[in-house]
Coordinates of C-alpha atoms in Angstrom, one line a residue:
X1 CA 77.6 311.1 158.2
X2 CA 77.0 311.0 154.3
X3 CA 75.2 313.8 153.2
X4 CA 75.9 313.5 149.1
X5 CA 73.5 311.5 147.4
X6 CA 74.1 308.1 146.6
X7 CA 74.5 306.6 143.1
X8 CA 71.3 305.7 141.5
X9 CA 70.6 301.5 141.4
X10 CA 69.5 299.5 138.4
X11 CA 67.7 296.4 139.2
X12 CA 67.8 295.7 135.4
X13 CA 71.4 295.4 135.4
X14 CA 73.2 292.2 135.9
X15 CA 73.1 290.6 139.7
X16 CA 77.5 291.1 139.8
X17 CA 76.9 294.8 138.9
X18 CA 73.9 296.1 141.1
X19 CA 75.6 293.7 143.8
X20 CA 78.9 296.3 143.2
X21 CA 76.7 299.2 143.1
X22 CA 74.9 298.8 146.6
X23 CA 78.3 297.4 148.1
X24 CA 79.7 300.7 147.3
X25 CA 77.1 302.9 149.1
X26 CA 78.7 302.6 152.4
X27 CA 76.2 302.0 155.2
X28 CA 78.1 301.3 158.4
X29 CA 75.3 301.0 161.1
X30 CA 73.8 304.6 161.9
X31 CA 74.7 305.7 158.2
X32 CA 71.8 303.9 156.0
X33 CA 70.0 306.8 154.6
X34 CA 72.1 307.4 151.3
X35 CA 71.6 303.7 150.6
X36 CA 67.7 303.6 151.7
X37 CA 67.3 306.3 149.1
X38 CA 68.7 304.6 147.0
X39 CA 67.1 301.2 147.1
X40 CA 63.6 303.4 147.8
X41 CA 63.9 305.3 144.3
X42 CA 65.0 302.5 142.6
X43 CA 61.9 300.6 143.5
X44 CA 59.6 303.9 142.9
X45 CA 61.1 304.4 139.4
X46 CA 61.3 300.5 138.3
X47 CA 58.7 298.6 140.1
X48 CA 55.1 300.5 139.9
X49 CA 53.3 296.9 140.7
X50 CA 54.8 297.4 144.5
X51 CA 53.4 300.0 147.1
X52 CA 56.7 301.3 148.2
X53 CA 57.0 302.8 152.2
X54 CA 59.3 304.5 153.9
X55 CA 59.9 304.1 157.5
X56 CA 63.2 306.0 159.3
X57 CA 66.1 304.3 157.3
X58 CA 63.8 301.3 156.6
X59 CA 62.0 300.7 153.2
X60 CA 58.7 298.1 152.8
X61 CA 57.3 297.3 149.3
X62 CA 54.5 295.1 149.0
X63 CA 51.6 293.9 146.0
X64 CA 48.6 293.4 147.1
X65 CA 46.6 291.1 144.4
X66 CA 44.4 289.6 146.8
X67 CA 46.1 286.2 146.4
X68 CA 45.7 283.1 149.5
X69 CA 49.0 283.3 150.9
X70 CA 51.9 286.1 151.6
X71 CA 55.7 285.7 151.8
X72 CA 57.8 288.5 152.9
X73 CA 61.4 288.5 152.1
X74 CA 64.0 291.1 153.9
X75 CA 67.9 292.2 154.2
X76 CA 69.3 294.7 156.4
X77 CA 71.0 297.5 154.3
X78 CA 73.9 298.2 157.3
X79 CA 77.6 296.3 157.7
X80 CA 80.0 296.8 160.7
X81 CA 82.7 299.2 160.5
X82 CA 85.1 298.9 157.9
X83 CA 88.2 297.6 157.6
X84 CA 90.3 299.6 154.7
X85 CA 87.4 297.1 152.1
X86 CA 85.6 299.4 150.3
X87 CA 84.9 300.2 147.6
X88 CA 84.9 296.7 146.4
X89 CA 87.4 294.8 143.9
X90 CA 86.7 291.9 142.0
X91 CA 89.2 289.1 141.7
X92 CA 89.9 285.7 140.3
X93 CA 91.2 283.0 143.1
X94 CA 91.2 278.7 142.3
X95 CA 89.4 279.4 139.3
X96 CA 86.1 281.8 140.9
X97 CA 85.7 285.0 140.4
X98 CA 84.8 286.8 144.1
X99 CA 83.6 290.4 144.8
X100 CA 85.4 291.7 147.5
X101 CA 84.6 294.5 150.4
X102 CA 82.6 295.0 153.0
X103 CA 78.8 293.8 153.0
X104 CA 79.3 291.3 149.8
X105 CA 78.7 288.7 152.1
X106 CA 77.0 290.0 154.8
X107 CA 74.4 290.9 153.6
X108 CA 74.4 293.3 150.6
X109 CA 74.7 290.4 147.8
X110 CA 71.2 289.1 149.3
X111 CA 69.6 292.7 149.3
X112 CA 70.9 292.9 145.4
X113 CA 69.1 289.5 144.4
X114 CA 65.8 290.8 146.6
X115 CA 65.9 294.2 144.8
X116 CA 66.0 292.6 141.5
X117 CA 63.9 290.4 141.7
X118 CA 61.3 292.9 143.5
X119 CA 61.5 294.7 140.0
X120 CA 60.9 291.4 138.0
X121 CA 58.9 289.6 140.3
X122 CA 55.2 291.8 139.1
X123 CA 53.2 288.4 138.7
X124 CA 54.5 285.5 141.6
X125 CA 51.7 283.2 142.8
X126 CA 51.7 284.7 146.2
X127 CA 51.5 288.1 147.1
X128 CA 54.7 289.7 148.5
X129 CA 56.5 292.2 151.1
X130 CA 60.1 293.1 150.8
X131 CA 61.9 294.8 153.7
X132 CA 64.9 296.3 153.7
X133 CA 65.9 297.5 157.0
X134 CA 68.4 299.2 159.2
X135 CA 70.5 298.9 162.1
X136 CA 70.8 295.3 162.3
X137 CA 74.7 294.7 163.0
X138 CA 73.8 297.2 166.3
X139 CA 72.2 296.4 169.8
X140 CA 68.3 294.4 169.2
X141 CA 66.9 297.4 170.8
X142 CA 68.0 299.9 167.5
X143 CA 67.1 297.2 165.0
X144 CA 64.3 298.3 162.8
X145 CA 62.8 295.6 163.1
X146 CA 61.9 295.9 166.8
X147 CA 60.4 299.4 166.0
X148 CA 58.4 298.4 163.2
X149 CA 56.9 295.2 164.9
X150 CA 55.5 297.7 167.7
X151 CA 54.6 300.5 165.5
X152 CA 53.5 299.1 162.6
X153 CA 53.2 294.9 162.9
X154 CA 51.1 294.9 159.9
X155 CA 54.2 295.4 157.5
X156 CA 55.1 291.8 158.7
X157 CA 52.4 290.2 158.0
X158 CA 53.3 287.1 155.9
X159 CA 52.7 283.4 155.9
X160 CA 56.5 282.5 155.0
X161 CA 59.5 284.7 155.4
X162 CA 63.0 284.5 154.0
X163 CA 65.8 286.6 155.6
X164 CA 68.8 287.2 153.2
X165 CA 71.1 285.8 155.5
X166 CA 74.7 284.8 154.0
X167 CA 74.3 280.7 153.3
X168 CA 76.4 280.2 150.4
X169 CA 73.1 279.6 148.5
X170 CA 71.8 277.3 150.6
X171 CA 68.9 277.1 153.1
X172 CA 69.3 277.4 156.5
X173 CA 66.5 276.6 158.8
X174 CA 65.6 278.5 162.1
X175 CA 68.2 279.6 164.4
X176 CA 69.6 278.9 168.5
X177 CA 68.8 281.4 170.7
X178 CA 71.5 283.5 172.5
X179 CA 71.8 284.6 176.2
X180 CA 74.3 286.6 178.0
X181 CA 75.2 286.3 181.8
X182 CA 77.0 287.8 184.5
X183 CA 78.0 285.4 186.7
X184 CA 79.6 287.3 189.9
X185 CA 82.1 286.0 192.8
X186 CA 82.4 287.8 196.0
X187 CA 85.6 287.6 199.0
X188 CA 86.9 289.9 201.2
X189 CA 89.7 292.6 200.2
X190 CA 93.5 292.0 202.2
X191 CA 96.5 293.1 201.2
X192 CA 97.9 290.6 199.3
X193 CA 101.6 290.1 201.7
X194 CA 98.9 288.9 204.0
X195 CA 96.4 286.8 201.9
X196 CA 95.4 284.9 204.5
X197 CA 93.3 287.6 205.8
X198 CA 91.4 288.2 203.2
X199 CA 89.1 285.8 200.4
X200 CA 90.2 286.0 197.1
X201 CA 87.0 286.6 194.7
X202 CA 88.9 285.4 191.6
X203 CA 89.5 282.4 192.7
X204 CA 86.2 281.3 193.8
X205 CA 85.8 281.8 189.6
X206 CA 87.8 278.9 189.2
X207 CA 85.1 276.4 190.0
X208 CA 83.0 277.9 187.2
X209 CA 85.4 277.6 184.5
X210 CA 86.0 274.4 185.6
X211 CA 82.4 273.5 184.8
X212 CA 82.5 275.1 181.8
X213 CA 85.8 273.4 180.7
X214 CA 83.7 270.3 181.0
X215 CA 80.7 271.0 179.9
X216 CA 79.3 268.6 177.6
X217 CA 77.2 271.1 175.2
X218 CA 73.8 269.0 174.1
X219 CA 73.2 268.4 170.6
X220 CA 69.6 268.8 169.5
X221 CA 68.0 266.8 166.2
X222 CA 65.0 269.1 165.4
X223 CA 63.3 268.2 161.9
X224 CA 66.0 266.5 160.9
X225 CA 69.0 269.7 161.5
X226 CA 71.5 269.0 164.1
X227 CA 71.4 272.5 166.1
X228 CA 75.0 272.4 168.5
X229 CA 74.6 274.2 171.8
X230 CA 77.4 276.3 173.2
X231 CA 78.0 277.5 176.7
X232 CA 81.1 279.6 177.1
X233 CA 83.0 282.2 179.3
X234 CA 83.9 285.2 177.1
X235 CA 85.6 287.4 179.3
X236 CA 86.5 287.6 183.0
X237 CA 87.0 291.4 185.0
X238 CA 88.4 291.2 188.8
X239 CA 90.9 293.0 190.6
X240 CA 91.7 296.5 191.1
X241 CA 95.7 296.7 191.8
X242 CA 98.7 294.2 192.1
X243 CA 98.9 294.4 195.4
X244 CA 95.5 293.8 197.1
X245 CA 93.2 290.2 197.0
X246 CA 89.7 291.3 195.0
X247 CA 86.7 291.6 196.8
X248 CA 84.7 291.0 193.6
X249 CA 85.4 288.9 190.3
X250 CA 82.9 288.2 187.2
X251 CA 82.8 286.2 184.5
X252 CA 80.2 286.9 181.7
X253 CA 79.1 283.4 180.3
X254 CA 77.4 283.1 176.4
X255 CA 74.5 280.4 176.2
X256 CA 73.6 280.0 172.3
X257 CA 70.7 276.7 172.8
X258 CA 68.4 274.5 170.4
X259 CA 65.3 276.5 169.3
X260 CA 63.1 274.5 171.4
X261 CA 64.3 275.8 174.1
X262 CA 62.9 279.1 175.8
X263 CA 64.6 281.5 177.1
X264 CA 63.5 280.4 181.2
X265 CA 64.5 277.3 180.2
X266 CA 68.1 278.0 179.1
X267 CA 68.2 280.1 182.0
X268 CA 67.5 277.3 184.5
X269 CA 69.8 274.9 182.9
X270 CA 72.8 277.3 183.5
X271 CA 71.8 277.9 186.8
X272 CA 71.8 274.1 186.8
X273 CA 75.4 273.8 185.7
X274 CA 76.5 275.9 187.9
X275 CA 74.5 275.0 190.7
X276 CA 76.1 274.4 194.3
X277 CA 78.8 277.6 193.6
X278 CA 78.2 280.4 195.8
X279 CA 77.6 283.1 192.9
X280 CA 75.4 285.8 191.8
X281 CA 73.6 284.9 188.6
X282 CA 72.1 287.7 186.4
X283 CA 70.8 287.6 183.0
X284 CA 71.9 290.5 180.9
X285 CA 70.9 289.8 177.6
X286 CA 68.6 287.1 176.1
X287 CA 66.9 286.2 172.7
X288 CA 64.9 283.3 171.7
X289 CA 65.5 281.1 168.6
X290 CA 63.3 279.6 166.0
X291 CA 62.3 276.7 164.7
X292 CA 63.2 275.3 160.9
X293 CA 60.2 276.7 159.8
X294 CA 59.9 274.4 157.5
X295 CA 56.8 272.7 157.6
X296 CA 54.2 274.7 155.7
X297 CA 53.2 274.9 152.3
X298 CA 55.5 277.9 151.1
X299 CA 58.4 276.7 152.9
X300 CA 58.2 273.1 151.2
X301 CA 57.6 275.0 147.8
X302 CA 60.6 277.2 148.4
X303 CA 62.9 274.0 148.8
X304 CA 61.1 272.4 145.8
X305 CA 61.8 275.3 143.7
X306 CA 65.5 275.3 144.8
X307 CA 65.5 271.8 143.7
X308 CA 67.1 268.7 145.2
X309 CA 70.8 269.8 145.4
X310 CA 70.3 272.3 147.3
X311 CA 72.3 272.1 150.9
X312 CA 69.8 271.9 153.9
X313 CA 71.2 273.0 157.4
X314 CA 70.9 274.1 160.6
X315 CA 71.3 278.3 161.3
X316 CA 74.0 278.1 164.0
X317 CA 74.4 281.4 165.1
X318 CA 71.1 283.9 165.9
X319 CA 69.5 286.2 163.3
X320 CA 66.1 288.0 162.9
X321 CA 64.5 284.9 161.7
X322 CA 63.5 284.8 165.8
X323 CA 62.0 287.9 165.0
X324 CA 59.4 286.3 162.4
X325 CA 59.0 283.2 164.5
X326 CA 58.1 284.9 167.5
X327 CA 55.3 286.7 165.3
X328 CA 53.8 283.2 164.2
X329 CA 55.6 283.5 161.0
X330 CA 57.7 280.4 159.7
X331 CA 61.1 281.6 158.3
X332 CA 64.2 280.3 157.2
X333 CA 67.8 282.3 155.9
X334 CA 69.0 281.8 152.5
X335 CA 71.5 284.1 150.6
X336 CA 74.6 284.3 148.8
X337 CA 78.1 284.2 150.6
X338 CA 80.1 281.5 153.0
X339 CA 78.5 283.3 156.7
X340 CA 82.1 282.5 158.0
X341 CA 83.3 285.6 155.9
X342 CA 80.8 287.8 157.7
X343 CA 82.5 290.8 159.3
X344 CA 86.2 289.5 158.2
X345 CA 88.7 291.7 156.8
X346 CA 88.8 289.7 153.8
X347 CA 85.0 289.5 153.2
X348 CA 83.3 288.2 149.6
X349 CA 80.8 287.0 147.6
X350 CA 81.6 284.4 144.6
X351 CA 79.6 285.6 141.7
X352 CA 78.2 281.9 141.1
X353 CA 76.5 282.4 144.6
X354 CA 75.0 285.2 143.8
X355 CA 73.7 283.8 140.2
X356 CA 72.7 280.6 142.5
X357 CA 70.6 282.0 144.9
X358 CA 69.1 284.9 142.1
X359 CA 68.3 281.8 139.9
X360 CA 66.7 279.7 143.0
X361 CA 64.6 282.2 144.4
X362 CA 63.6 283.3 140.7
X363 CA 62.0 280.2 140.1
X364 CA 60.7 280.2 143.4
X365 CA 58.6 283.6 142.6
X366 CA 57.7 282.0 138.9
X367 CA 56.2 278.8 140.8

């Protein structure tokens, strides 16, 4: 743990800069505080429009002018563990010039753009909450978050939300759900000279990753985003030495499914696909999705405001968007950096993405 105090932020200086400054306060999940201080006294000192909160390793600002509509924006503050990428360099590569370390893509380049403009944004035609919250690269259980929708579900309050998901500047709407399964074979233990005695667990697996192997994964059209469903094996345990046929074998299978889908529902279909095997099904993890979001007034002024060249997709993978949609509230990720850099070695932000979505959102707020 980090006990020295972190640098102090500037939200007046330029977006590359205050993007280096928070990269460099590292905040591996479970080690946010230095950087919560940060971001917290930066908004005390340079924002005195906002009501500024503190909550564990999670900071809430918020106006409240009284106007018809909310729209809460928020970016986690913690990365994964690091991979010899900090502090951050900057380099030139086909022409762009990239920040480079860990969090400029996921997600600290977004938390820069929302801490500046939390400082400029004094007088936006809505009223607004910023969160900027901890422990979201960890188990859904230690996220923030899930703490603060218990405890204190009035900080979420909003009409419209944006999460400062990585989408190279783009907007991407909703997100699939996820579920995890343990999908267990069972046989009788033998030596294995003398296999015919026995009932070899791992085997009876192979039916499974059969059905899997052919699995034709559904494609849902949902306000016009394509949303691809996966349904995979991810790892396989069995056996306990080379000589003797396993008793027991399991395979744990990952369902990511379309947002209008629950999560019963994508459980029945994989008991569906695997219906007629003689297995023990058991759902170890599961999380909703969300819709685009993209329906309501703020959402169609946020795209307005972005203008028409901006790049319109479907959220593949799951985020806390589900969150927000679970609580009524319409929400869609948009932030700078490519999200198939998130967690790489080699992770970056171009600069021009972070301009792009400072620039987009900035006219968004001016509306």
């Amino acid at each position: 743990m980090n006990n020295q105090a972190a640098p102090a932020l500037d939200p007046r200086a330029d977006i590359a800069r205050l993007t280096t400054a928070i990269v460099d306060i590292e905040s591996v999940s479970g080690n946010e505080q230095a950087l919560a201080d940060a971001v917290e006294q930066a908004l005390r000192v340079h924002a005195p429009h906002l009501e500024v909160l503190r909550d564990g390793d999670t900071v809430i600002a918020r106006t409240h002018r009284g106007l018809p509509q909310r729209v809460l924006l928020a970016g986690h503050l913690d990365t994964v563990p690091l991979a010899d990428n900090l502090p951050s360099t900057r380099r030139v590569r086909e022409g762009r010039e990239e920040l480079v370390g860990r969090g400029t893509c996921d997600m600290k380049g977004g938390v820069a753009v929302f801490l500046k403009l939390a400082v400029e944004a004094a007088t936006a035609p809505v009223d607004l909450t910023w969160i900027f919250y901890d422990h979201e690269e960890v188990a859904a259980a230690d996220n923030s978050l899930t703490r603060i929708a218990a405890e204190h579900p009035d900080y979420l309050e909003a009409d419209f939300a944006i999460l400062g998901e990585p989408t190279s500047a783009g907007v991407e709407g909703g997100c699939k759900g996820t579920m995890k399964l343990e999908v267990t074979a069972r046989g009788i233990a033998a030596h294995s000279a003398r296999d015919w005695v026995g009932e070899n667990a791992i085997h009876h697996l192979a039916p499974v990753l059969e059905r899997l192997a052919a699995y034709e994964a559904r494609r849902a059209v949902i306000d016009g985003l394509e949303y691809r469903e996966c349904l995979n094996a991810v790892s396989i345990s069995g056996g306990i030495a080379g000589n003797v046929i396993p008793d027991r074998a399991s395979a744990v299978l990952n369902y990511r499914f379309a947002p209008d889908t629950s999560v019963e529902q994508a459980e029945a279909h994989v008991r569906e696909v695997l219906a007629g095997l003689e297995l023990e099904i058991v759902v170890v993890d599961a999380a909703g999705g969300a819709l685009p979001g993209l329906d309501n007034d703020a959402a169609r002024g946020f795209l307005a405001a972005l203008g028409e060249g901006v790049s319109l997709a479907a959220k593949q993978g799951w985020t806390d968007v589900a969150r927000f949609s679970a609580l009524g509230t319409p929400a869609v990720n948009f932030g700078p950096g490519d999200p198939l850099l998130a967690h790489t070695d080699d992770e970056h932000v171009p600069l021009q993405d972070l301009e792009a979505a400072l620039v987009g959102l900035r006219r968004f707020l001016a509306a």
